[in-house]
Coordinates of C-alpha atoms and ligand atoms in Angstrom, one line a residue:
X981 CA -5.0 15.3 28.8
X982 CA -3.3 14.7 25.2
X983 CA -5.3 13.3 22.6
X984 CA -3.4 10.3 20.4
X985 CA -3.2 13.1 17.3
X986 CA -1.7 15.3 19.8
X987 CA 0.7 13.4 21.6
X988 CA 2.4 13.5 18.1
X989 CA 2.2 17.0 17.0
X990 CA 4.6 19.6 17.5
X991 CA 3.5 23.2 18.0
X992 CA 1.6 24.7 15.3
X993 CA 3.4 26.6 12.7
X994 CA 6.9 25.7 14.1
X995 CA 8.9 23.6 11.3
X996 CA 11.3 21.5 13.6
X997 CA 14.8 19.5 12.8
X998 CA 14.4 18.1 9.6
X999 CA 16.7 15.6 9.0
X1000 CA 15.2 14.3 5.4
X1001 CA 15.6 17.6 4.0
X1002 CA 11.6 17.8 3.1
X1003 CA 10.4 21.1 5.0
X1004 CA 8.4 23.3 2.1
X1005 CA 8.0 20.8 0.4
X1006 CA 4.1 19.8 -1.2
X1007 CA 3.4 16.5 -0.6
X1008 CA 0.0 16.9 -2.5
X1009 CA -0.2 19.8 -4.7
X1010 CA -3.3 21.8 -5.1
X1011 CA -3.1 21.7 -9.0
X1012 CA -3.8 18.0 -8.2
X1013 CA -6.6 18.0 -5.7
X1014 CA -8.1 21.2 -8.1
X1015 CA -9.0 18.1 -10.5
X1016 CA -13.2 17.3 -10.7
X1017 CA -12.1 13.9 -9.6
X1018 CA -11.7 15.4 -6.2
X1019 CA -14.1 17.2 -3.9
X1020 CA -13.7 19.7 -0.5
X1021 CA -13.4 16.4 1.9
X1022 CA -10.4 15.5 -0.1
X1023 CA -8.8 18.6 -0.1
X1024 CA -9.4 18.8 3.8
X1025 CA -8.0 15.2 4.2
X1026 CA -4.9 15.9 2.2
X1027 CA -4.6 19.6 3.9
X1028 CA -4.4 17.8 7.7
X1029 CA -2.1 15.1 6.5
X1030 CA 0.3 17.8 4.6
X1031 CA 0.2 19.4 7.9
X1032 CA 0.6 16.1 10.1
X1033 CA 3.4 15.0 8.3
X1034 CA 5.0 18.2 8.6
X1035 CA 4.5 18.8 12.4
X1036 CA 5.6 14.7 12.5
X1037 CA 8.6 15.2 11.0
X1038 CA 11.5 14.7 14.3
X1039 CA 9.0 11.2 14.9
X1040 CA 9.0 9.9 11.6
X1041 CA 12.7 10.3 11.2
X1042 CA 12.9 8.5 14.6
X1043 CA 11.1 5.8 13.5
X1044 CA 12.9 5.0 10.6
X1045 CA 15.8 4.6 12.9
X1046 CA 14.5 1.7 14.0
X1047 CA 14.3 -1.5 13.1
X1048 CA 12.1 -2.9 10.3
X1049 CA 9.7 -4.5 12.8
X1050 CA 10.3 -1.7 15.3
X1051 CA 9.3 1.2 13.0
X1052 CA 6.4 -0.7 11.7
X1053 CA 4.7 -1.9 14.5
X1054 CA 5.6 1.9 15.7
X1055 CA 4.5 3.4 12.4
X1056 CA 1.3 1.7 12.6
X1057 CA 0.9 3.1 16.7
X1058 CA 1.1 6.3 15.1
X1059 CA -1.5 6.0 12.2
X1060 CA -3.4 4.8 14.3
X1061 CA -3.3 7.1 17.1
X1062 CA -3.7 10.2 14.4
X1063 CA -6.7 8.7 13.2
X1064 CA -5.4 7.6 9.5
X1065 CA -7.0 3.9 9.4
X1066 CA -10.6 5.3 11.0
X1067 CA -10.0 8.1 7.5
X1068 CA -9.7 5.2 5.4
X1069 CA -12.1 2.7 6.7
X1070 CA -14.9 4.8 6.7
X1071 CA -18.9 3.4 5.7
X1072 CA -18.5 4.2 2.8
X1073 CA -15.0 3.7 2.5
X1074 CA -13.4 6.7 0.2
X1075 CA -10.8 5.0 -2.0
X1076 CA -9.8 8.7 -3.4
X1077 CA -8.8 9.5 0.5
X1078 CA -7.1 6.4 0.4
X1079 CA -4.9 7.3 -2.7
X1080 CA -4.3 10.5 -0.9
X1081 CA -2.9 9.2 1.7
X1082 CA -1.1 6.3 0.3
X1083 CA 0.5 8.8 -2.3
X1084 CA 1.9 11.2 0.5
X1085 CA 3.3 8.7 3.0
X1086 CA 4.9 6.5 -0.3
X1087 CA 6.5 10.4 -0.7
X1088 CA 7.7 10.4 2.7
X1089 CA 9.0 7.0 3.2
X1090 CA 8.2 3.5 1.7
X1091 CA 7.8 2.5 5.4
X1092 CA 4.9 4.5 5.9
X1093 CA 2.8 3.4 3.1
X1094 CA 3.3 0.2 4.0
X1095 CA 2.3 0.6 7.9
X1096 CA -0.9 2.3 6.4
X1097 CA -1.6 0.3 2.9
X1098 CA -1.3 -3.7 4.7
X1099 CA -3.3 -2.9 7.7
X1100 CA -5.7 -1.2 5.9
X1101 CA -5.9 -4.0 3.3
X1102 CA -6.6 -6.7 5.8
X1103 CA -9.1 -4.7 7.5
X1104 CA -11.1 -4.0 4.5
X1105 CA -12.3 -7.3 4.1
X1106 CA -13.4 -7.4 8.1
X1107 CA -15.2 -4.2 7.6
X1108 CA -16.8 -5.0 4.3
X1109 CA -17.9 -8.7 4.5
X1110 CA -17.5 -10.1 8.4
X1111 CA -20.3 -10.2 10.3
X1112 CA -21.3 -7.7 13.1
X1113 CA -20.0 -9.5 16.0
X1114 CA -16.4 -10.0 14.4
X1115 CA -16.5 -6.6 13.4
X1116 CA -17.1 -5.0 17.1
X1117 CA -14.3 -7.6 18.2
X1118 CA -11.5 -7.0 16.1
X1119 CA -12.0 -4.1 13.9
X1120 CA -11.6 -0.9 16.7
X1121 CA -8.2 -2.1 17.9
X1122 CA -7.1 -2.0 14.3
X1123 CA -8.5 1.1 13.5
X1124 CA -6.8 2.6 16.6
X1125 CA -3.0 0.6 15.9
X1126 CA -3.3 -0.8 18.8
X1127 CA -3.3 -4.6 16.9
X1128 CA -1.5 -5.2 13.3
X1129 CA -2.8 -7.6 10.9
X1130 CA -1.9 -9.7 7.6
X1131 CA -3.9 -10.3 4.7
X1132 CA -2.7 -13.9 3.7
X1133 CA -3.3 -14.7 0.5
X1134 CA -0.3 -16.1 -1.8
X1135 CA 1.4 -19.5 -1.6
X1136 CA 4.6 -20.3 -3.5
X1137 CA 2.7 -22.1 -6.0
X1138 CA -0.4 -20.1 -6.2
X1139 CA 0.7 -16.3 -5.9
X1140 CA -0.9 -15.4 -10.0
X1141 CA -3.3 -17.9 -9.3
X1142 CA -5.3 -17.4 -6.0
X1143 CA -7.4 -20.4 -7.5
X1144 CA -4.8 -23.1 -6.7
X1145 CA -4.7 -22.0 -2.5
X1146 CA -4.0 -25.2 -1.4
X1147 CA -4.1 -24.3 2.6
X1148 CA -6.5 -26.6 4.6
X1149 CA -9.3 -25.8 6.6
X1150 CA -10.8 -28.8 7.9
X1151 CA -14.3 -28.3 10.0
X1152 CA -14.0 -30.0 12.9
X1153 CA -16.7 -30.1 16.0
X1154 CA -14.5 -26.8 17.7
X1155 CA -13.8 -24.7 14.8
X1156 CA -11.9 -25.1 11.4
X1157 CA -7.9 -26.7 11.9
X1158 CA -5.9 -24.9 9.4
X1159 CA -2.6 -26.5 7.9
X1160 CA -0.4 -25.8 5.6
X1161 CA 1.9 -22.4 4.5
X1162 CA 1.3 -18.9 3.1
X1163 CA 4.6 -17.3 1.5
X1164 CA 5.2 -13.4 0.8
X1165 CA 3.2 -12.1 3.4
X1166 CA 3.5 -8.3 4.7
X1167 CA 3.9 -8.0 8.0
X1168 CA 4.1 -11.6 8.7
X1169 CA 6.3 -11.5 11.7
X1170 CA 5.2 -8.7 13.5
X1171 CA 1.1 -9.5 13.3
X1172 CA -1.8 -10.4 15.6
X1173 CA -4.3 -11.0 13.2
X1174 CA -3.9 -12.8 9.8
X1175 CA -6.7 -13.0 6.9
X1176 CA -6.4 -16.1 5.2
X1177 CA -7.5 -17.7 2.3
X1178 CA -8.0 -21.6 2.7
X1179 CA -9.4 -24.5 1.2
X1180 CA -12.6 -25.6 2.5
X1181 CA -13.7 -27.6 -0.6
X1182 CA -13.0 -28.2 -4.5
X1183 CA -12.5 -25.4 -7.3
X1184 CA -12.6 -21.8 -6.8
X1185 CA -16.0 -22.2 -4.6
X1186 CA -14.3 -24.4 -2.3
X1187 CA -12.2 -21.6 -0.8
X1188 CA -13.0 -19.6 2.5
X1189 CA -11.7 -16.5 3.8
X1190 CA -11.0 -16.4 8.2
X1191 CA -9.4 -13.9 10.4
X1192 CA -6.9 -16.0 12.9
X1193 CA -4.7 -15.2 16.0
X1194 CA -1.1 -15.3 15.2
X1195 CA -0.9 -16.4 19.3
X1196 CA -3.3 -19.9 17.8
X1197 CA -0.7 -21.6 16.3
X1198 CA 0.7 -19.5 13.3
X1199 CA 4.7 -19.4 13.1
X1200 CA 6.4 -16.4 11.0
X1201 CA 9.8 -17.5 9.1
X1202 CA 11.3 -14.1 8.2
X1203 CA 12.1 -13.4 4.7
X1204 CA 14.7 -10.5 3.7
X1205 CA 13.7 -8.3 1.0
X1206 CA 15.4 -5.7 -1.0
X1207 CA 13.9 -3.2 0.9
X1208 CA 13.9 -4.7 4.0
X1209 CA 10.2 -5.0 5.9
X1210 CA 8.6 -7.1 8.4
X1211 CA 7.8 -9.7 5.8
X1212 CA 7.8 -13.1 5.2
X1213 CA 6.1 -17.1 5.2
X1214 CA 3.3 -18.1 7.9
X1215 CA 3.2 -21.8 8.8
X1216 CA -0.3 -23.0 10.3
X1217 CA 0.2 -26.1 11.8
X1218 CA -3.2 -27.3 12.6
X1219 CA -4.3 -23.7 14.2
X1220 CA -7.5 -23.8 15.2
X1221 CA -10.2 -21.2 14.2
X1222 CA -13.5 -21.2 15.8
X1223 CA -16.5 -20.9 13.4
X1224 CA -17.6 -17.5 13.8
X1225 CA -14.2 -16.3 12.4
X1226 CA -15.2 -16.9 8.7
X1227 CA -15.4 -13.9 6.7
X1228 CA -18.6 -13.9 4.6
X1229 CA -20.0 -17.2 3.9
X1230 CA -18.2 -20.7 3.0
X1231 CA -16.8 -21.3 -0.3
X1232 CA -16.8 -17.0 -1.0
X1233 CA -13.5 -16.7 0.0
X1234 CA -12.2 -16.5 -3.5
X1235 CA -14.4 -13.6 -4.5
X1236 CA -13.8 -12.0 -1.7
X1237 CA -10.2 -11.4 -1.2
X1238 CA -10.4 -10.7 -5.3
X1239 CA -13.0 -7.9 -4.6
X1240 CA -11.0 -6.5 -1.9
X1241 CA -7.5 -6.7 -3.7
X1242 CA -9.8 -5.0 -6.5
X1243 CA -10.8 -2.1 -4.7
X1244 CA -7.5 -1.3 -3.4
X1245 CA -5.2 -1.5 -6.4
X1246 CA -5.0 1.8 -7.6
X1247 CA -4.2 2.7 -4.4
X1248 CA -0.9 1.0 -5.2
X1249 CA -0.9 3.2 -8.2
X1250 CA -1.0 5.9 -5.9
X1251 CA 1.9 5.0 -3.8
X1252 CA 3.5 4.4 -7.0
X1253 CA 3.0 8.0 -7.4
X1254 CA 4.4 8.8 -4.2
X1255 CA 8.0 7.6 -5.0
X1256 CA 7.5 8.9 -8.6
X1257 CA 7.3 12.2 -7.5
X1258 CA 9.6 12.1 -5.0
X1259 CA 12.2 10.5 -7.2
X1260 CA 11.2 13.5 -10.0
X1261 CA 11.9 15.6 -7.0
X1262 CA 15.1 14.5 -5.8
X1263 CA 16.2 14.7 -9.7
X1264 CA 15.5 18.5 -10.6
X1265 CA 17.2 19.4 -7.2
X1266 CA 20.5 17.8 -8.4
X1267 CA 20.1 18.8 -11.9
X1268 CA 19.1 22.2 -11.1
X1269 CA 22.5 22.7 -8.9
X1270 CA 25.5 24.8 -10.0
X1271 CA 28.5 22.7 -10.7
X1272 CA 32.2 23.5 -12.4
X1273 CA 30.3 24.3 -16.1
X1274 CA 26.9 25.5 -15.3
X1275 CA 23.6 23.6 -14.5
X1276 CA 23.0 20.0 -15.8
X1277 CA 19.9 20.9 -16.7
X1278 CA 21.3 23.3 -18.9
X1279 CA 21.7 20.2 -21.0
X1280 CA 19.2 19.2 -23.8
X1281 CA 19.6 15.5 -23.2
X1282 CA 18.5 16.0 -19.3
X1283 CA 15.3 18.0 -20.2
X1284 CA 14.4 15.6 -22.3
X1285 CA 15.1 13.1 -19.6
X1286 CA 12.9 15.3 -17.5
X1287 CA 10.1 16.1 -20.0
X1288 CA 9.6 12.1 -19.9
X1289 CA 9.5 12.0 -16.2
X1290 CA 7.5 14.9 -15.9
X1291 CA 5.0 13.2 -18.5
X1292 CA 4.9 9.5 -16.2
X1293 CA 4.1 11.7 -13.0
X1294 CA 1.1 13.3 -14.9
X1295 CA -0.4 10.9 -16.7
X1296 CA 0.2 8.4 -14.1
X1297 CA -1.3 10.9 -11.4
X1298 CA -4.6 11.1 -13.9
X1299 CA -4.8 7.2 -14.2
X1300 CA -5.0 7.0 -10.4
X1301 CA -7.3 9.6 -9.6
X1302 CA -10.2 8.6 -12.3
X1303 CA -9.7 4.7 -11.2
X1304 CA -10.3 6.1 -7.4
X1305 CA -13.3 8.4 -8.9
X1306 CA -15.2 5.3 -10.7
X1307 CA -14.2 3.2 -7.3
X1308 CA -16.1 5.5 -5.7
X1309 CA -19.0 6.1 -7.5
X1310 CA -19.7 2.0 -8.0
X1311 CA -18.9 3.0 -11.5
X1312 CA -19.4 0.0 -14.2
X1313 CA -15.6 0.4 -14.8
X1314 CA -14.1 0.5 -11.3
X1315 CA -12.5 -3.1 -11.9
X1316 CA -10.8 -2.2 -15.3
X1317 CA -9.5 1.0 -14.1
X1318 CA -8.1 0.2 -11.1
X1319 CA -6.3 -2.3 -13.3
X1320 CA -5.0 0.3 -15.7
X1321 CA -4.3 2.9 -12.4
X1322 CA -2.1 0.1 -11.1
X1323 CA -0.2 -0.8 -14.2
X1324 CA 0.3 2.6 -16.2
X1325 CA 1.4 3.7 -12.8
X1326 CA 3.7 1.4 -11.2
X1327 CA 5.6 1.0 -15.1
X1328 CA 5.8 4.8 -14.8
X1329 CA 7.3 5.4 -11.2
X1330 CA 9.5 2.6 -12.3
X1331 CA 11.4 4.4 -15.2
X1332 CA 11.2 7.7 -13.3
X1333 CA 12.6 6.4 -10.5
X1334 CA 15.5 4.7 -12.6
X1335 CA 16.3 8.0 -14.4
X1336 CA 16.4 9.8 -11.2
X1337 CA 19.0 7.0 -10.6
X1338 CA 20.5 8.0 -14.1
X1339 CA 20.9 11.4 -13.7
X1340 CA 22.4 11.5 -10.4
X1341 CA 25.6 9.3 -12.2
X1342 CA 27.2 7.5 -9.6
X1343 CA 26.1 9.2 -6.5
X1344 CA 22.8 7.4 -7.5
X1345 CA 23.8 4.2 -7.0
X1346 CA 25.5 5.1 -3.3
X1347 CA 23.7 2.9 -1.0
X1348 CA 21.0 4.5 1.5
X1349 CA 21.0 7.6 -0.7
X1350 CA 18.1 8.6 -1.4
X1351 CA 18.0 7.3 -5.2
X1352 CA 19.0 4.4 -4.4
X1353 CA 16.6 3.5 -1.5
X1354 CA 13.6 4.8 -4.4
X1355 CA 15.5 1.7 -6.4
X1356 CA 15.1 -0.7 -3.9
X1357 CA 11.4 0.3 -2.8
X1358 CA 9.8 0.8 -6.0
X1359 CA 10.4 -2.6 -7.7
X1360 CA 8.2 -4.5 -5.8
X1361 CA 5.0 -2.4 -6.5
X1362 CA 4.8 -4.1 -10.2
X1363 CA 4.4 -7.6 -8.7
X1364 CA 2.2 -7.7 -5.3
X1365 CA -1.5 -7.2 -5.2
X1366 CA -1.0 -8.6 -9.0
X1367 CA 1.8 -8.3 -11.0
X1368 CA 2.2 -6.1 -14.3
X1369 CA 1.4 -9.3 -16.3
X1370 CA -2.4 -10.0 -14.8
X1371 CA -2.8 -6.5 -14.8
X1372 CA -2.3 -6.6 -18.8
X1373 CA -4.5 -9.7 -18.9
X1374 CA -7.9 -8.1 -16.9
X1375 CA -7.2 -5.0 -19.3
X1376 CA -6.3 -7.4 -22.6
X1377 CA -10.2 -8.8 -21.5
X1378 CA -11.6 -5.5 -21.2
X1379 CA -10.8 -3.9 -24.4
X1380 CA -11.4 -7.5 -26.4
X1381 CA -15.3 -7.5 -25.4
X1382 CA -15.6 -3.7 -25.9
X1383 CA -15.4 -2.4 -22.0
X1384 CA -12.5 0.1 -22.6
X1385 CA -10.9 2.0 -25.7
Ligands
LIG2005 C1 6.9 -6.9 -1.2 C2 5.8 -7.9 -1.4 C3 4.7 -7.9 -0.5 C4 3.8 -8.9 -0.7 N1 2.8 -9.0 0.3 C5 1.8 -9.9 0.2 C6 0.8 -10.0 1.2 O1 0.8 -9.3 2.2 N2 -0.1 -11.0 1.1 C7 -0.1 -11.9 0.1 O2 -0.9 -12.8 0.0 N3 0.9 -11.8 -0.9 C8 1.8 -10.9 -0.9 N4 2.8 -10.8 -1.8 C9 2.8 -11.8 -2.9 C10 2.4 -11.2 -4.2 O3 1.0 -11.0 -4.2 C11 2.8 -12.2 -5.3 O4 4.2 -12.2 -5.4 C12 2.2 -11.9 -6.7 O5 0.8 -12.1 -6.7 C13 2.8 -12.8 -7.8 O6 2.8 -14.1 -7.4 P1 4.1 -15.0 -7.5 O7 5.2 -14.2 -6.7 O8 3.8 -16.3 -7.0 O9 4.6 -15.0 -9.0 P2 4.0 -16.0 -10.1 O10 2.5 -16.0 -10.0 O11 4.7 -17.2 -10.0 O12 4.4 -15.2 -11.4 C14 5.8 -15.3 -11.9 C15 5.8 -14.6 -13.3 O13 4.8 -15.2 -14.2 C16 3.9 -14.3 -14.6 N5 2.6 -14.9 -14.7 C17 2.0 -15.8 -13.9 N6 0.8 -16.1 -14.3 C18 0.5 -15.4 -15.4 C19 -0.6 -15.2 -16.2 N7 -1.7 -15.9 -16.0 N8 -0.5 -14.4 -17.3 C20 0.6 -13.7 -17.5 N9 1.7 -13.8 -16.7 C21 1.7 -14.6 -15.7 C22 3.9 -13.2 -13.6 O14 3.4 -11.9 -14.1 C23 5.3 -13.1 -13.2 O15 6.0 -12.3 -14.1 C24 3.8 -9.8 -1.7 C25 4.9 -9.8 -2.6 C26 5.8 -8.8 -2.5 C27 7.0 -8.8 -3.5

């Protein structure tokens, strides 16, 4: 009988259609995974996904076919079948496996980073603060795709400031009644499970984190994006969560879903990385082809063009690695760095994706080409999980009282 992995591998060796044009090429270079940030797991991790997405290839175009909701929910089937979110939500969890993985799927397809990056988000919370019981309950049939969650956090007037949640949870005899709206939420309409932030009480100790069924009484209003995903508001109208579906204790909810979007926001660094490199990519093929008078990359102006790209991927790659490194090892900087990872990164794969855009002329700006879907995907990274702004702020902090520079 076919294992999950299986069921979506082709034969060894054998390259199949390839439809996005992307057979030879490294997702992850060795250069990269050579650095002392890295050890032989990581390299073994990246090896099996380079090879997985290669073997994957005919699916994953299939997917991406579909539907938004369709090649999500299927997307997140397929992780999970392959064993992606049981490599990522390891005890400990490796955030530099993480930023491997988020950096080769954002390569592939924004889609797929997403699939991976909001279920593993949510679930990182479960795994590192609920207690045992919830854990058995809900966390394997994440881990295996078979369930897809949210991690709920923003409301239209508290997105900056997590703080001001204003979302009720009242205790009752049977449970908490939770009221009120969450806006912006990944995978909103397509989710069993949602991780919410509510208020249980006054100030920034009177917030609570829970895990509750869509099925409860949680409506999904679709919102269309730019780059369109299953994404948009959640409306709790008095949904009722039973007691034991608090995650951590009372009044920590706050601190925890700051601790968790902490930890993983390099990771968005990495992805930023992703559709940096792919964009640098996608721009030395077209500048590198013959035309009527030669190469443009014959062309001062375009090296230089390139030189700066080159220069975002690399120092941009370096930010995220070291953030992931100091993650890891509980250094006393993790929380600064991931900041810097996120910000130096995302600002980079910005600009390289908009001169990829640039040097392409007006092809670049053909909609569904491959420039212009980089366009679309990228912008967003710079304002979820904390926008360029906060990011500045935690960092403007740091280097004040003396904790970086
Ligand atoms: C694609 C996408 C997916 C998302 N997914 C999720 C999700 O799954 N779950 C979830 O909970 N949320 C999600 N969000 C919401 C996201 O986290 C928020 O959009 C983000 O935190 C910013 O909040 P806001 O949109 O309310 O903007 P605001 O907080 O209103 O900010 C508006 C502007 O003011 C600036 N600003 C605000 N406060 C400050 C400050 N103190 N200092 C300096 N500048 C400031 C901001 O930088 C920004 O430029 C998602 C957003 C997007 C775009």
């Amino acid at each position: 009988m076919m294992d999950g992995a299986q069921r979506h591998q082709g034969a060894p060796g054998r390259a199949g259609p390839d439809p996005a044009g992307l057979n030879g090429t490294s997702y992850l270079d060795s250069g990269y995974l050579a650095l002392p940030f890295f050890d032989d797991t990581h390299r073994a991790v990246a090896a099996r996904l380079q090879g997985w997405l290669r073997d994957n290839e005919a699916a994953i175009s299939a997917l991406l076919a579909q539907s938004p909701k369709q090649a999500t929910r299927g997307a997140i089937t397929m992780l999970g079948d392959a064993g992606w979110f049981a490599a990522a939500l390891g005890e400990p969890v490796d955030f530099r496996a993480i930023c491997i993985m988020r950096e080769a799927f954002a390569y592939r397809d924004d889609l797929l980073d997403f699939a991976f990056s909001i279920q593993v988000l949510a679930a990182l919370s479960l795994l590192q603060w609920g207690s045992q019981d919830l854990r058995r309950r809900l966390l394997p049939a994440l881990v295996r795709g078979e369930r897809v969650a949210a991690f709920a956090m923003t409301e239209r007037d508290s997105g900056s400031d997590l703080a001001a949640v204003a979302l009720a949870a009242v205790e009752t005899a049977a449970g908490y009644r939770l009221t009120g709206e969450k806006n912006w939420i990944a995978n909103a309409d397509i989710a069993d499970h949602v991780v919410v932030l509510a208020r249980t009480g006054s100030g920034s100790i009177g917030l609570s984190l829970f895990v509750a069924d869509t099925s409860d009484g949680v409506d999904a209003v679709p919102v269309a994006l730019i780059a369109p995903r299953p994404f948009g508001d959640l409306r709790f109208d008095g949904c009722l969560v039973s007691k034991d579906r608090l995650i951590g204790d009372n009044g920590a909810g706050l601190a925890i879903a700051l601790d968790t979007l902490e930890q993983m926001r390099m990771s968005v660094g990495a992805a930023a990385n992703g559709f940096a490199r792919r964009a640098l990519d996608e721009a030395r093929r077209h500048v590198t082809k013959v035309r009527a008078n030669g190469r443009l990359a014959e062309i001062a102006a375009v090296r230089q063009k390139l030189a700066q790209m080159g220069v975002a991927v690399h120092t941009a790659r370096l930010a995220v690695a070291q953030a992931a490194w100091e993650m890891d090892r509980g250094g006393e900087g993790r929380s600064v760095s991931s900041s810097v990872a996120k910000l130096v990164a995302t600002e980079a794969a910005q600009s390289v994706v908009d001169a990829c855009v640039q040097l392409h002329g007006a092809a670049g700006v053909v909609s569904q080409s491959l420039p212009e879907r980089l366009y679309r995907q990228v912008r967003s990274l710079r304002i979820y999980e904390g926008t360029s702004e906060i990011q500045e702020a935690i960092i403007g902090e740091a280097v004040t009282f003396g904790f970086l520079g």
